[in-house]
Amino acid sequence: MPTPSMEDYIEQIYNLIEEKGYARVSDIAEALSVHPSSVTKMVQKLDKDEYLVYEKYRGLVLTAKGKKIGKRLVYRHELLEQLLRVIGVKEENIYQDVEGIEHHLSWDAIDRIGDLVQFFEEDASRIEALKVIQQKNEEE
């Protein structure tokens, strides 16, 4: 099982490959705001753990295992952003909040959050009822 730090790298590599078709050490470093040397060390570890294949000076590709986890990590991140939007968290707080909580939830909790988001989105009156409660609580 990857560590939270490994997850951040896998998620970012997955996103870069989806967006650009490739992920270079420099792109990963820029996206994660870390030094390229840190990326190289982590990429070597991810290669050793078979999440990707890395060839020095040639780039990297995710293995089937890496792609599967990358896709799931992106889903988790997007789902948590979706939940925070549905419950009315201010847009400027969402990304940082998700980064703060995503590694601390079990996949069971993620599945239940998916159910909750679906529950709200299937009936707009549920979101409106929540907004009424939030407004009442803010007034108190």
Coordinates of C-alpha atoms in Angstrom, one line a residue:
M1 CA 0.0 0.0 0.0
P2 CA 1.5 3.4 -0.9
T3 CA 2.2 6.0 1.7
P4 CA 0.4 9.4 1.6
S5 CA 3.5 10.9 0.0
M6 CA 3.6 8.1 -2.6
E7 CA -0.1 8.7 -3.3
D8 CA 0.5 12.4 -4.0
Y9 CA 3.1 11.5 -6.5
I10 CA 1.1 8.7 -8.2
E11 CA -2.0 11.0 -8.4
Q12 CA 0.0 13.8 -9.9
I13 CA 1.8 11.6 -12.4
Y14 CA -1.5 10.1 -13.4
N15 CA -3.0 13.6 -13.9
L16 CA 0.0 14.8 -16.0
I17 CA -0.1 11.7 -18.2
E18 CA -3.9 12.2 -18.7
E19 CA -3.4 15.9 -19.5
K20 CA -0.2 15.9 -21.5
G21 CA 0.4 12.3 -22.5
Y22 CA 3.6 12.2 -20.4
A23 CA 5.1 13.2 -17.1
R24 CA 8.6 14.5 -16.7
V25 CA 10.5 14.9 -13.4
S26 CA 10.5 18.7 -13.9
D27 CA 6.7 18.7 -14.5
I28 CA 6.1 16.6 -11.3
A29 CA 8.4 18.8 -9.3
E30 CA 6.6 22.0 -10.4
A31 CA 3.1 20.5 -9.8
L32 CA 4.0 19.3 -6.3
S33 CA 6.2 22.3 -5.5
V34 CA 9.2 20.1 -4.6
H35 CA 12.8 19.9 -5.9
P36 CA 13.5 17.7 -8.9
S37 CA 15.9 15.6 -6.8
S38 CA 13.1 14.7 -4.4
V39 CA 11.0 13.7 -7.4
T40 CA 13.8 11.5 -8.7
K41 CA 14.1 9.7 -5.4
M42 CA 10.4 9.1 -5.1
V43 CA 10.1 8.0 -8.8
Q44 CA 12.9 5.5 -8.1
K45 CA 11.0 4.2 -5.1
L46 CA 7.8 4.0 -7.1
D47 CA 9.7 2.1 -9.8
K48 CA 11.0 -0.4 -7.2
D49 CA 7.5 -0.9 -5.8
E50 CA 6.2 -1.5 -9.4
Y51 CA 3.9 1.5 -9.6
L52 CA 5.8 2.8 -12.6
V53 CA 8.7 2.1 -14.9
Y54 CA 11.4 4.8 -14.8
E55 CA 14.4 5.1 -17.1
K56 CA 16.9 7.8 -16.3
Y57 CA 16.8 10.6 -18.9
R58 CA 14.0 8.8 -20.8
G59 CA 11.0 9.4 -18.6
L60 CA 8.5 7.2 -16.9
V61 CA 5.2 5.3 -17.5
L62 CA 2.7 4.0 -15.0
T63 CA 2.4 0.2 -14.7
A64 CA -1.1 -1.3 -14.7
K65 CA -0.9 -1.2 -10.9
G66 CA 0.1 2.4 -11.0
K67 CA -2.7 3.4 -13.4
K68 CA -5.3 1.6 -11.3
I69 CA -4.2 3.3 -8.1
G70 CA -3.8 6.7 -9.9
K71 CA -7.3 6.5 -11.3
R72 CA -8.7 5.7 -7.8
L73 CA -6.7 8.5 -6.2
V74 CA -8.0 11.0 -8.7
Y75 CA -11.6 9.7 -8.1
R76 CA -11.1 10.1 -4.3
H77 CA -9.8 13.7 -4.7
E78 CA -12.6 14.7 -7.1
L79 CA -15.3 13.1 -4.9
L80 CA -14.1 15.0 -1.8
E81 CA -14.1 18.2 -3.8
Q82 CA -17.6 17.4 -5.0
L83 CA -18.8 16.7 -1.4
L84 CA -17.3 20.0 -0.1
R85 CA -19.0 21.9 -2.9
V86 CA -22.4 20.2 -2.2
I87 CA -22.3 21.0 1.5
G88 CA -21.4 24.6 0.8
V89 CA -17.7 25.0 1.6
K90 CA -16.2 28.1 0.1
E91 CA -14.4 27.4 -3.2
E92 CA -11.2 29.0 -2.0
N93 CA -11.0 26.5 0.8
I94 CA -11.8 23.3 -1.1
Y95 CA -8.5 22.3 -2.5
Q96 CA -6.5 22.8 0.7
D97 CA -9.2 21.0 2.7
V98 CA -9.2 18.0 0.4
E99 CA -5.4 17.8 0.6
G100 CA -5.7 17.9 4.4
I101 CA -8.2 15.0 4.6
E102 CA -7.9 12.7 1.6
H103 CA -5.1 10.5 3.1
H104 CA -6.9 10.0 6.4
L105 CA -10.0 8.3 5.1
S106 CA -10.5 4.6 4.5
W107 CA -11.9 3.5 1.2
D108 CA -15.0 2.4 3.0
A109 CA -15.5 6.1 4.1
I110 CA -14.8 7.2 0.5
D111 CA -17.5 4.8 -0.7
R112 CA -20.0 6.2 1.9
I113 CA -19.1 9.7 0.9
G114 CA -19.9 8.8 -2.7
D115 CA -23.3 7.5 -1.5
L116 CA -23.9 10.8 0.4
V117 CA -23.0 12.9 -2.6
Q118 CA -25.4 10.8 -4.7
F119 CA -28.1 11.3 -2.1
F120 CA -27.8 15.0 -2.3
E121 CA -27.5 15.3 -6.0
E122 CA -30.4 13.0 -6.8
D123 CA -32.8 15.5 -5.2
A124 CA -32.0 19.2 -5.2
S125 CA -34.5 19.8 -2.4
R126 CA -32.1 18.0 -0.1
I127 CA -29.4 20.5 -0.9
E128 CA -31.8 23.3 -0.3
A129 CA -32.9 21.9 3.0
L130 CA -29.2 21.7 4.1
K131 CA -28.8 25.4 3.1
V132 CA -31.7 26.3 5.2
I133 CA -30.1 24.6 8.2
Q134 CA -26.8 26.3 7.5
Q135 CA -28.4 29.7 7.2
K136 CA -30.2 29.1 10.5
N137 CA -27.0 28.0 12.3
E138 CA -25.1 31.1 11.0
E139 CA -27.8 33.4 12.3
E140 CA -27.6 31.9 15.8

